[in-house]
Amino acid sequence: MHKHRTFIFLISSLLTVFLVSSAVAQRGIVPVAIKNQEGKQVGLYKGSYALVIGVSDYTNGWPDLPGVDEDLNAVGEALEQIGFLVYKIINPNRKQLEEAFNGFISKHGYDKDNRLLIYFAGHGHTIAPKYGGTEMGYIVPSNAPNPNLNEQDFLRVGLSMQNIEVYARNIQSKHALFIFDSCFSGSIFSLSRAIPQIIQEKTNRPVRQFITAGRANQTVPDVSIFRRQFIKALKGDGDYNKDLYVTASELGQYLEDTVTNYSKGSQTPQYGKLRDPALDQGDFVFPISASAQMEVFKEKIQTEQERISKARIEEQNKQQQVLDELNKVKAAFEMELQLLKQEREKTKKLQEELIQSRKMQEKFNQQNRSRQDLGTSSM
């Protein structure tokens, strides 16, 4: 069975270093200090709250999605592990869906220092207006009719992205993240590429961000690749620049890379920011878990050890090269010395031969003189 999954809607502006409470009762209300790499505090979350909604049992013409129940449990557990207080809503109709949104925002969305996350898993649909305007995406409550059979009733029951944008703008908290693992058009945001920035540049800037799990006309398996990669990203895989944070921009880039790869191109996540100059400056930030941080530190230590080992080997190689050059110079010098010694021996031998020759010549001359003296005496 397949379902249309896509839209992730992110709203944000502060940045986070995360402190996770071990007591379940304290989840969501533990202050979260936001620090830069120098350890200086640059912000604070007062509370962290998540509303996780899933529709697996459809009653009016849509196929059921049994995989959604597993998705909700996995996402809820992953968010609890990083400190969120999680509320779960299962199989809401349109009225219950609106009540869930309004109640959650009313309870937690008016404190500017809170952060809110809303996750929806279920069917999504896209409809092009009859007058030829921009396509509109919808999330599908449990009682929504199939638009292929009754489009007018679907428009009355389906919850459009315009409604979602209203909810997003009604939230007074600086950071809110809407995640829609459903498939429909995300026309209210502009596409962008992630450019990781340093923490200080994101801290107090507001933003509304979107990530889609797939394009409007793509069909996504009920067993969600997107959900699995989303959780892996939160656990640290999405931390591209290894600063111990996963930003929404990094999250979008990670999901685009991995989901497109694992789905063999049949599912293409997209991400961007709300078309509003007042709401496109910051970035939603997740701190990665303590265990993931430890892995990052281990990786950094290993990388540093490898760098030191490589530098040591390079230094040893340089020293060996210098030693080899010295040995070559020494060998050349010894050869030159040996040649010089041989030349000296040759010179000495020649000198000795010359002396001997002179002696022989002198002896010969003496003999000649003696003969001449004897001849003179005889005469």
mmCIF file of C-alpha atoms in Angstrom:
data_model
loop_
_atom_site.group_PDB
_atom_site.id
_atom_site.type_symbol
_atom_site.label_atom_id
_atom_site.label_comp_id
_atom_site.label_asym_id
_atom_site.label_seq_id
_atom_site.Cartn_x
_atom_site.Cartn_y
_atom_site.Cartn_z
ATOM 1 C CA MET A 1 0.000 0.000 0.000
ATOM 2 C CA HIS A 2 1.222 3.479 -0.789
ATOM 3 C CA LYS A 3 0.446 6.907 0.475
ATOM 4 C CA HIS A 4 1.220 10.442 -0.604
ATOM 5 C CA ARG A 5 3.682 11.942 1.857
ATOM 6 C CA THR A 6 5.484 15.176 1.612
ATOM 7 C CA PHE A 7 5.328 18.495 3.303
ATOM 8 C CA ILE A 8 7.618 19.585 6.102
ATOM 9 C CA PHE A 9 6.923 23.065 7.390
ATOM 10 C CA LEU A 10 9.518 24.579 9.689
ATOM 11 C CA ILE A 11 9.274 27.803 11.660
ATOM 12 C CA SER A 12 12.251 29.079 13.600
ATOM 13 C CA SER A 13 14.845 31.582 14.725
ATOM 14 C CA LEU A 14 16.825 30.629 17.911
ATOM 15 C CA LEU A 15 19.629 28.078 18.204
ATOM 16 C CA THR A 16 20.183 25.277 20.701
ATOM 17 C CA VAL A 17 22.555 23.237 22.806
ATOM 18 C CA PHE A 18 20.298 20.555 24.281
ATOM 19 C CA LEU A 19 20.092 19.328 27.882
ATOM 20 C CA VAL A 20 17.918 16.191 28.189
ATOM 21 C CA SER A 21 16.206 15.423 31.498
ATOM 22 C CA SER A 22 16.196 11.830 32.686
ATOM 23 C CA ALA A 23 12.839 12.285 34.396
ATOM 24 C CA VAL A 24 9.867 11.909 32.047
ATOM 25 C CA ALA A 25 7.825 14.310 34.186
ATOM 26 C CA GLN A 26 10.304 17.071 33.449
ATOM 27 C CA ARG A 27 10.225 16.666 29.670
ATOM 28 C CA GLY A 28 9.412 19.834 27.797
ATOM 29 C CA ILE A 29 9.915 22.227 30.708
ATOM 30 C CA VAL A 30 13.663 21.882 31.153
ATOM 31 C CA PRO A 31 15.356 25.118 29.988
ATOM 32 C CA VAL A 32 17.673 24.537 27.048
ATOM 33 C CA ALA A 33 20.798 26.678 26.941
ATOM 34 C CA ILE A 34 21.979 27.738 23.501
ATOM 35 C CA LYS A 35 25.736 28.110 23.275
ATOM 36 C CA ASN A 36 28.237 28.793 20.534
ATOM 37 C CA GLN A 37 31.412 26.772 19.974
ATOM 38 C CA GLU A 38 33.282 28.972 22.463
ATOM 39 C CA GLY A 39 30.784 27.987 25.165
ATOM 40 C CA LYS A 40 29.155 31.419 25.359
ATOM 41 C CA GLN A 41 25.379 31.351 25.870
ATOM 42 C CA VAL A 42 23.611 33.045 22.956
ATOM 43 C CA GLY A 43 19.985 32.061 23.640
ATOM 44 C CA LEU A 44 17.568 29.936 25.634
ATOM 45 C CA TYR A 45 14.518 27.724 25.097
ATOM 46 C CA LYS A 46 12.131 27.824 28.038
ATOM 47 C CA GLY A 47 10.160 24.731 26.978
ATOM 48 C CA SER A 48 10.037 22.137 24.177
ATOM 49 C CA TYR A 49 6.682 20.671 23.078
ATOM 50 C CA ALA A 50 5.608 18.373 20.230
ATOM 51 C CA LEU A 51 2.194 17.484 18.814
ATOM 52 C CA VAL A 52 2.414 14.219 16.835
ATOM 53 C CA ILE A 53 -0.626 13.419 14.680
ATOM 54 C CA GLY A 54 -1.219 10.325 12.579
ATOM 55 C CA VAL A 55 -4.090 9.013 10.452
ATOM 56 C CA SER A 56 -3.902 5.319 9.590
ATOM 57 C CA ASP A 57 -7.633 4.438 9.617
ATOM 58 C CA TYR A 58 -9.547 6.320 6.889
ATOM 59 C CA THR A 59 -13.342 6.036 6.769
ATOM 60 C CA ASN A 60 -14.457 7.775 3.569
ATOM 61 C CA GLY A 61 -12.765 6.321 0.510
ATOM 62 C CA TRP A 62 -9.053 6.683 1.207
ATOM 63 C CA PRO A 63 -6.905 3.544 1.644
ATOM 64 C CA ASP A 64 -5.714 2.841 5.184
ATOM 65 C CA LEU A 65 -2.083 3.444 6.146
ATOM 66 C CA PRO A 66 -1.037 0.833 8.721
ATOM 67 C CA GLY A 67 2.575 2.059 8.666
ATOM 68 C CA VAL A 68 1.593 5.393 10.211
ATOM 69 C CA ASP A 69 1.189 3.904 13.704
ATOM 70 C CA GLU A 70 4.814 2.759 13.692
ATOM 71 C CA ASP A 71 5.887 6.149 12.324
ATOM 72 C CA LEU A 72 4.189 8.012 15.185
ATOM 73 C CA ASN A 73 5.716 5.795 17.855
ATOM 74 C CA ALA A 74 9.203 6.128 16.355
ATOM 75 C CA VAL A 75 8.982 9.903 15.887
ATOM 76 C CA GLY A 76 7.510 10.420 19.375
ATOM 77 C CA GLU A 77 10.262 8.357 20.984
ATOM 78 C CA ALA A 78 12.978 10.186 19.025
ATOM 79 C CA LEU A 79 11.618 13.574 20.111
ATOM 80 C CA GLU A 80 11.302 12.497 23.742
ATOM 81 C CA GLN A 81 14.940 11.412 23.689
ATOM 82 C CA ILE A 82 15.965 14.970 22.847
ATOM 83 C CA GLY A 83 13.774 16.549 25.528
ATOM 84 C CA PHE A 84 10.363 17.240 23.986
ATOM 85 C CA LEU A 85 7.113 16.732 25.863
ATOM 86 C CA VAL A 86 5.092 14.803 23.246
ATOM 87 C CA TYR A 87 1.299 14.772 22.735
ATOM 88 C CA LYS A 88 -0.101 12.081 20.390
ATOM 89 C CA ILE A 89 -3.356 12.272 18.420
ATOM 90 C CA ILE A 90 -4.521 9.178 16.496
ATOM 91 C CA ASN A 91 -6.999 9.154 13.563
ATOM 92 C CA PRO A 92 -8.585 12.612 14.073
ATOM 93 C CA ASN A 93 -11.446 13.797 11.877
ATOM 94 C CA ARG A 94 -11.470 17.399 10.598
ATOM 95 C CA LYS A 95 -13.009 18.826 13.764
ATOM 96 C CA GLN A 96 -10.662 16.902 16.052
ATOM 97 C CA LEU A 97 -7.700 17.930 13.908
ATOM 98 C CA GLU A 98 -8.559 21.621 14.257
ATOM 99 C CA GLU A 99 -9.130 21.200 17.994
ATOM 100 C CA ALA A 100 -5.727 19.530 18.329
ATOM 101 C CA PHE A 101 -3.958 22.379 16.519
ATOM 102 C CA ASN A 102 -5.798 25.134 18.386
ATOM 103 C CA GLY A 103 -5.484 23.485 21.807
ATOM 104 C CA PHE A 104 -1.773 22.803 21.417
ATOM 105 C CA ILE A 105 -1.020 26.334 20.226
ATOM 106 C CA SER A 106 -3.212 27.861 22.922
ATOM 107 C CA LYS A 107 -1.452 25.898 25.650
ATOM 108 C CA HIS A 108 2.160 26.277 24.541
ATOM 109 C CA GLY A 109 2.390 28.640 21.590
ATOM 110 C CA TYR A 110 2.112 32.055 23.248
ATOM 111 C CA ASP A 111 5.371 31.986 25.189
ATOM 112 C CA LYS A 112 8.042 33.476 22.929
ATOM 113 C CA ASP A 113 10.807 31.355 24.475
ATOM 114 C CA ASN A 114 9.103 27.990 23.856
ATOM 115 C CA ARG A 115 9.750 25.846 20.824
ATOM 116 C CA LEU A 116 6.914 23.923 19.206
ATOM 117 C CA LEU A 117 6.983 20.985 16.819
ATOM 118 C CA ILE A 118 3.935 19.598 15.003
ATOM 119 C CA TYR A 119 4.248 16.357 13.035
ATOM 120 C CA PHE A 120 1.531 14.925 10.766
ATOM 121 C CA ALA A 121 1.692 11.507 9.091
ATOM 122 C CA GLY A 122 -1.056 10.503 6.698
ATOM 123 C CA HIS A 123 -2.466 11.132 3.252
ATOM 124 C CA GLY A 124 -1.911 14.397 1.437
ATOM 125 C CA HIS A 125 -3.436 15.731 -1.762
ATOM 126 C CA THR A 126 -2.950 18.570 -4.229
ATOM 127 C CA ILE A 127 -5.724 20.395 -6.097
ATOM 128 C CA ALA A 128 -5.353 22.977 -8.850
ATOM 129 C CA PRO A 129 -8.021 25.730 -8.612
ATOM 130 C CA LYS A 130 -10.654 25.834 -11.352
ATOM 131 C CA TYR A 131 -9.709 29.428 -12.128
ATOM 132 C CA GLY A 132 -6.168 28.347 -12.940
ATOM 133 C CA GLY A 133 -4.304 29.659 -9.879
ATOM 134 C CA THR A 134 -1.509 28.083 -7.877
ATOM 135 C CA GLU A 135 -1.915 24.467 -6.774
ATOM 136 C CA MET A 136 -2.857 24.008 -3.118
ATOM 137 C CA GLY A 137 -1.758 21.179 -0.868
ATOM 138 C CA TYR A 138 -4.047 19.524 1.698
ATOM 139 C CA ILE A 139 -3.554 17.122 4.583
ATOM 140 C CA VAL A 140 -6.330 14.546 4.837
ATOM 141 C CA PRO A 141 -8.293 13.954 8.090
ATOM 142 C CA SER A 142 -9.767 10.511 8.729
ATOM 143 C CA ASN A 143 -13.280 11.509 7.558
ATOM 144 C CA ALA A 144 -12.298 13.344 4.349
ATOM 145 C CA PRO A 145 -13.885 11.931 1.174
ATOM 146 C CA ASN A 146 -11.819 10.823 -1.778
ATOM 147 C CA PRO A 147 -11.552 13.906 -4.063
ATOM 148 C CA ASN A 148 -11.654 11.681 -7.143
ATOM 149 C CA LEU A 149 -15.209 10.788 -6.130
ATOM 150 C CA ASN A 150 -16.371 14.004 -4.429
ATOM 151 C CA GLU A 151 -14.014 16.957 -4.777
ATOM 152 C CA GLN A 152 -16.403 19.560 -3.352
ATOM 153 C CA ASP A 153 -16.844 17.711 -0.058
ATOM 154 C CA PHE A 154 -13.086 17.065 0.081
ATOM 155 C CA LEU A 155 -12.422 20.828 -0.178
ATOM 156 C CA ARG A 156 -14.720 21.372 2.805
ATOM 157 C CA VAL A 157 -13.096 18.663 4.953
ATOM 158 C CA GLY A 158 -9.445 18.664 3.885
ATOM 159 C CA LEU A 159 -7.090 21.000 5.771
ATOM 160 C CA SER A 160 -5.230 23.235 3.319
ATOM 161 C CA MET A 161 -1.753 24.734 3.598
ATOM 162 C CA GLN A 162 -3.411 28.136 3.855
ATOM 163 C CA ASN A 163 -4.910 26.957 7.137
ATOM 164 C CA ILE A 164 -1.517 25.682 8.224
ATOM 165 C CA GLU A 165 0.064 29.029 7.405
ATOM 166 C CA VAL A 166 -2.522 30.752 9.602
ATOM 167 C CA TYR A 167 -1.673 28.406 12.486
ATOM 168 C CA ALA A 168 2.008 29.099 11.936
ATOM 169 C CA ARG A 169 1.576 32.846 11.990
ATOM 170 C CA ASN A 170 -0.651 32.664 15.099
ATOM 171 C CA ILE A 171 2.137 31.033 17.085
ATOM 172 C CA GLN A 172 4.012 33.639 19.125
ATOM 173 C CA SER A 173 6.978 31.418 19.963
ATOM 174 C CA LYS A 174 10.087 32.299 17.989
ATOM 175 C CA HIS A 175 10.571 28.721 16.869
ATOM 176 C CA ALA A 176 7.936 26.340 15.581
ATOM 177 C CA LEU A 177 8.392 23.401 13.292
ATOM 178 C CA PHE A 178 5.580 21.857 11.241
ATOM 179 C CA ILE A 179 6.384 18.492 9.688
ATOM 180 C CA PHE A 180 3.984 16.931 7.188
ATOM 181 C CA ASP A 181 4.999 13.467 6.051
ATOM 182 C CA SER A 182 2.429 13.581 3.276
ATOM 183 C CA CYS A 183 2.520 14.146 -0.449
ATOM 184 C CA PHE A 184 1.196 17.414 -1.862
ATOM 185 C CA SER A 185 2.211 20.749 -3.313
ATOM 186 C CA GLY A 186 4.206 23.106 -1.084
ATOM 187 C CA SER A 187 3.504 26.324 -2.939
ATOM 188 C CA ILE A 188 3.690 28.672 0.082
ATOM 189 C CA PHE A 189 7.477 28.464 0.322
ATOM 190 C CA SER A 190 10.398 29.201 -1.973
ATOM 191 C CA LEU A 191 12.968 26.494 -2.648
ATOM 192 C CA SER A 192 16.519 26.980 -1.453
ATOM 193 C CA ARG A 193 19.808 25.202 -0.893
ATOM 194 C CA ALA A 194 21.224 24.787 2.605
ATOM 195 C CA ILE A 195 24.286 26.857 3.463
ATOM 196 C CA PRO A 196 25.379 25.997 7.024
ATOM 197 C CA GLN A 197 26.050 29.098 9.089
ATOM 198 C CA ILE A 198 27.555 29.618 12.502
ATOM 199 C CA ILE A 199 25.296 29.570 15.546
ATOM 200 C CA GLN A 200 25.518 33.301 16.292
ATOM 201 C CA GLU A 201 24.046 34.177 12.877
ATOM 202 C CA LYS A 202 20.881 32.167 13.577
ATOM 203 C CA THR A 203 20.160 32.883 17.229
ATOM 204 C CA ASN A 204 17.456 35.558 17.272
ATOM 205 C CA ARG A 205 16.318 35.668 13.647
ATOM 206 C CA PRO A 206 12.756 34.550 12.850
ATOM 207 C CA VAL A 207 12.063 32.064 10.083
ATOM 208 C CA ARG A 208 9.359 29.819 8.614
ATOM 209 C CA GLN A 209 10.865 26.815 6.873
ATOM 210 C CA PHE A 210 9.440 23.984 4.801
ATOM 211 C CA ILE A 211 10.613 20.540 3.813
ATOM 212 C CA THR A 212 8.545 18.273 1.594
ATOM 213 C CA ALA A 213 8.951 14.513 1.718
ATOM 214 C CA GLY A 214 8.179 14.358 -2.003
ATOM 215 C CA ARG A 215 6.683 16.302 -4.871
ATOM 216 C CA ALA A 216 2.966 16.597 -5.439
ATOM 217 C CA ASN A 217 2.715 13.861 -8.078
ATOM 218 C CA GLN A 218 5.059 11.371 -6.440
ATOM 219 C CA THR A 219 3.831 8.207 -4.727
ATOM 220 C CA VAL A 220 5.629 7.270 -1.517
ATOM 221 C CA PRO A 221 5.571 3.836 0.203
ATOM 222 C CA ASP A 222 3.517 3.446 3.376
ATOM 223 C CA VAL A 223 6.733 2.233 5.035
ATOM 224 C CA SER A 224 8.255 5.673 5.279
ATOM 225 C CA ILE A 225 11.836 6.137 4.086
ATOM 226 C CA PHE A 226 11.382 9.796 4.970
ATOM 227 C CA ARG A 227 10.562 9.123 8.641
ATOM 228 C CA ARG A 228 13.567 6.850 9.068
ATOM 229 C CA GLN A 229 15.929 9.401 7.579
ATOM 230 C CA PHE A 230 14.339 12.207 9.615
ATOM 231 C CA ILE A 231 15.111 10.336 12.848
ATOM 232 C CA LYS A 232 18.646 9.486 11.704
ATOM 233 C CA ALA A 233 19.218 13.166 10.973
ATOM 234 C CA LEU A 234 18.094 14.143 14.492
ATOM 235 C CA LYS A 235 20.486 11.590 15.955
ATOM 236 C CA GLY A 236 23.418 13.353 14.356
ATOM 237 C CA ASP A 237 23.674 12.195 10.747
ATOM 238 C CA GLY A 238 22.200 15.516 9.612
ATOM 239 C CA ASP A 239 24.945 17.521 11.314
ATOM 240 C CA TYR A 240 26.850 18.255 8.111
ATOM 241 C CA ASN A 241 29.245 20.837 9.541
ATOM 242 C CA LYS A 242 29.871 18.857 12.785
ATOM 243 C CA ASP A 243 29.003 21.725 15.152
ATOM 244 C CA LEU A 244 26.725 19.460 17.304
ATOM 245 C CA TYR A 245 23.550 21.033 15.838
ATOM 246 C CA VAL A 246 21.172 19.944 13.089
ATOM 247 C CA THR A 247 19.538 22.978 11.494
ATOM 248 C CA ALA A 248 16.414 22.802 9.367
ATOM 249 C CA SER A 249 18.546 23.719 6.357
ATOM 250 C CA GLU A 250 20.917 20.839 7.075
ATOM 251 C CA LEU A 251 17.908 18.599 7.718
ATOM 252 C CA GLY A 252 16.408 19.506 4.339
ATOM 253 C CA GLN A 253 19.685 18.913 2.557
ATOM 254 C CA TYR A 254 20.216 15.589 4.336
ATOM 255 C CA LEU A 255 16.685 14.383 3.519
ATOM 256 C CA GLU A 256 16.992 15.464 -0.095
ATOM 257 C CA ASP A 257 20.271 13.579 -0.438
ATOM 258 C CA THR A 258 19.358 10.374 1.388
ATOM 259 C CA VAL A 259 15.660 9.926 0.600
ATOM 260 C CA THR A 260 16.243 10.584 -3.098
ATOM 261 C CA ASN A 261 19.048 8.020 -3.029
ATOM 262 C CA TYR A 262 17.221 5.295 -1.077
ATOM 263 C CA SER A 263 14.016 5.708 -3.082
ATOM 264 C CA LYS A 264 16.045 5.509 -6.320
ATOM 265 C CA GLY A 265 14.731 8.894 -7.387
ATOM 266 C CA SER A 266 11.036 8.126 -6.950
ATOM 267 C CA GLN A 267 10.806 10.422 -3.907
ATOM 268 C CA THR A 268 12.449 13.860 -3.996
ATOM 269 C CA PRO A 269 12.235 15.992 -0.834
ATOM 270 C CA GLN A 270 12.373 19.759 -1.262
ATOM 271 C CA TYR A 271 12.954 22.505 1.263
ATOM 272 C CA GLY A 272 12.873 26.277 1.568
ATOM 273 C CA LYS A 273 11.504 29.253 3.490
ATOM 274 C CA LEU A 274 8.231 31.176 3.641
ATOM 275 C CA ARG A 275 7.983 33.925 1.039
ATOM 276 C CA ASP A 276 8.132 36.673 3.630
ATOM 277 C CA PRO A 277 11.185 38.926 4.185
ATOM 278 C CA ALA A 278 10.390 39.102 7.903
ATOM 279 C CA LEU A 279 10.320 35.326 8.302
ATOM 280 C CA ASP A 280 13.199 33.986 6.220
ATOM 281 C CA GLN A 281 16.283 35.014 8.213
ATOM 282 C CA GLY A 282 16.919 32.377 10.878
ATOM 283 C CA ASP A 283 17.007 28.596 11.068
ATOM 284 C CA PHE A 284 15.330 26.020 13.321
ATOM 285 C CA VAL A 285 17.984 24.125 15.275
ATOM 286 C CA PHE A 286 18.091 20.719 16.959
ATOM 287 C CA PRO A 287 21.003 19.933 19.247
ATOM 288 C CA ILE A 288 22.113 16.373 18.684
ATOM 289 C CA SER A 289 21.911 13.885 21.567
ATOM 290 C CA ALA A 290 24.668 13.330 24.105
ATOM 291 C CA SER A 291 25.521 9.947 22.576
ATOM 292 C CA ALA A 292 25.685 11.503 19.116
ATOM 293 C CA GLN A 293 27.840 14.303 20.499
ATOM 294 C CA MET A 294 30.151 11.676 21.947
ATOM 295 C CA GLU A 295 30.383 10.032 18.535
ATOM 296 C CA VAL A 296 31.232 13.400 17.000
ATOM 297 C CA PHE A 297 33.918 13.943 19.623
ATOM 298 C CA LYS A 298 35.250 10.437 19.021
ATOM 299 C CA GLU A 299 35.304 11.129 15.308
ATOM 300 C CA LYS A 300 37.110 14.424 15.890
ATOM 301 C CA ILE A 301 39.616 12.718 18.199
ATOM 302 C CA GLN A 302 40.128 9.944 15.671
ATOM 303 C CA THR A 303 40.519 12.492 12.891
ATOM 304 C CA GLU A 304 43.030 14.434 14.981
ATOM 305 C CA GLN A 305 44.916 11.245 15.832
ATOM 306 C CA GLU A 306 44.986 10.321 12.164
ATOM 307 C CA ARG A 307 46.194 13.841 11.317
ATOM 308 C CA ILE A 308 48.942 13.616 13.947
ATOM 309 C CA SER A 309 49.899 10.123 12.782
ATOM 310 C CA LYS A 310 49.989 11.285 9.186
ATOM 311 C CA ALA A 311 52.052 14.334 10.156
ATOM 312 C CA ARG A 312 54.425 12.105 12.105
ATOM 313 C CA ILE A 313 54.807 9.781 9.137
ATOM 314 C CA GLU A 314 55.356 12.750 6.830
ATOM 315 C CA GLU A 315 57.970 14.129 9.240
ATOM 316 C CA GLN A 316 59.664 10.738 9.434
ATOM 317 C CA ASN A 317 59.651 10.531 5.651
ATOM 318 C CA LYS A 318 61.180 14.010 5.451
ATOM 319 C CA GLN A 319 63.835 13.052 7.986
ATOM 320 C CA GLN A 320 64.550 9.873 6.035
ATOM 321 C CA GLN A 321 64.808 11.889 2.830
ATOM 322 C CA VAL A 322 67.290 14.248 4.520
ATOM 323 C CA LEU A 323 69.233 11.256 5.870
ATOM 324 C CA ASP A 324 69.253 9.662 2.416
ATOM 325 C CA GLU A 325 70.541 12.908 0.921
ATOM 326 C CA LEU A 326 73.246 13.095 3.596
ATOM 327 C CA ASN A 327 74.238 9.505 2.888
ATOM 328 C CA LYS A 328 74.444 10.286 -0.799
ATOM 329 C CA VAL A 329 76.639 13.322 -0.075
ATOM 330 C CA LYS A 330 78.767 11.216 2.261
ATOM 331 C CA ALA A 331 79.146 8.467 -0.356
ATOM 332 C CA ALA A 332 80.058 11.042 -3.004
ATOM 333 C CA PHE A 333 82.561 12.639 -0.648
ATOM 334 C CA GLU A 334 84.125 9.286 0.182
ATOM 335 C CA MET A 335 84.357 8.503 -3.504
ATOM 336 C CA GLU A 336 86.014 11.835 -4.170
ATOM 337 C CA LEU A 337 88.371 11.205 -1.259
ATOM 338 C CA GLN A 338 89.245 7.791 -2.623
ATOM 339 C CA LEU A 339 89.911 9.241 -6.067
ATOM 340 C CA LEU A 340 92.070 11.940 -4.500
ATOM 341 C CA LYS A 341 93.997 9.302 -2.590
ATOM 342 C CA GLN A 342 94.523 7.328 -5.779
ATOM 343 C CA GLU A 343 95.710 10.463 -7.537
ATOM 344 C CA ARG A 344 98.132 11.143 -4.711
ATOM 345 C CA GLU A 345 99.488 7.602 -4.889
ATOM 346 C CA LYS A 346 99.908 7.963 -8.634
ATOM 347 C CA THR A 347 101.712 11.277 -8.136
ATOM 348 C CA LYS A 348 103.955 9.753 -5.473
ATOM 349 C CA LYS A 349 104.793 6.831 -7.735
ATOM 350 C CA LEU A 350 105.580 9.165 -10.597
ATOM 351 C CA GLN A 351 107.779 11.223 -8.318
ATOM 352 C CA GLU A 352 109.607 8.086 -7.196
ATOM 353 C CA GLU A 353 110.027 6.943 -10.800
ATOM 354 C CA LEU A 354 111.306 10.397 -11.712
ATOM 355 C CA ILE A 355 113.827 10.322 -8.855
ATOM 356 C CA GLN A 356 114.935 6.846 -9.882
ATOM 357 C CA SER A 357 115.295 7.945 -13.459
ATOM 358 C CA ARG A 358 117.371 10.914 -12.431
ATOM 359 C CA LYS A 359 119.617 8.643 -10.342
ATOM 360 C CA MET A 360 120.067 6.288 -13.242
ATOM 361 C CA GLN A 361 120.826 9.191 -15.559
ATOM 362 C CA GLU A 362 123.353 10.579 -13.120
ATOM 363 C CA LYS A 363 124.992 7.151 -12.737
ATOM 364 C CA PHE A 364 125.145 6.827 -16.480
ATOM 365 C CA ASN A 365 126.740 10.238 -16.773
ATOM 366 C CA GLN A 366 129.331 9.333 -14.140
ATOM 367 C CA GLN A 367 130.227 6.166 -16.015
ATOM 368 C CA ASN A 368 130.680 8.143 -19.215
ATOM 369 C CA ARG A 369 132.955 10.609 -17.495
ATOM 370 C CA SER A 370 135.004 7.751 -15.988
ATOM 371 C CA ARG A 371 135.509 6.187 -19.401
ATOM 372 C CA GLN A 372 136.564 9.499 -20.856
ATOM 373 C CA ASP A 373 139.067 10.021 -18.025
ATOM 374 C CA LEU A 374 140.556 6.530 -18.591
ATOM 375 C CA GLY A 375 140.894 7.154 -22.319
ATOM 376 C CA THR A 376 142.680 10.384 -21.724
ATOM 377 C CA SER A 377 145.118 8.704 -19.301
ATOM 378 C CA SER A 378 145.973 5.957 -21.813
ATOM 379 C CA MET A 379 146.805 8.437 -24.458
#
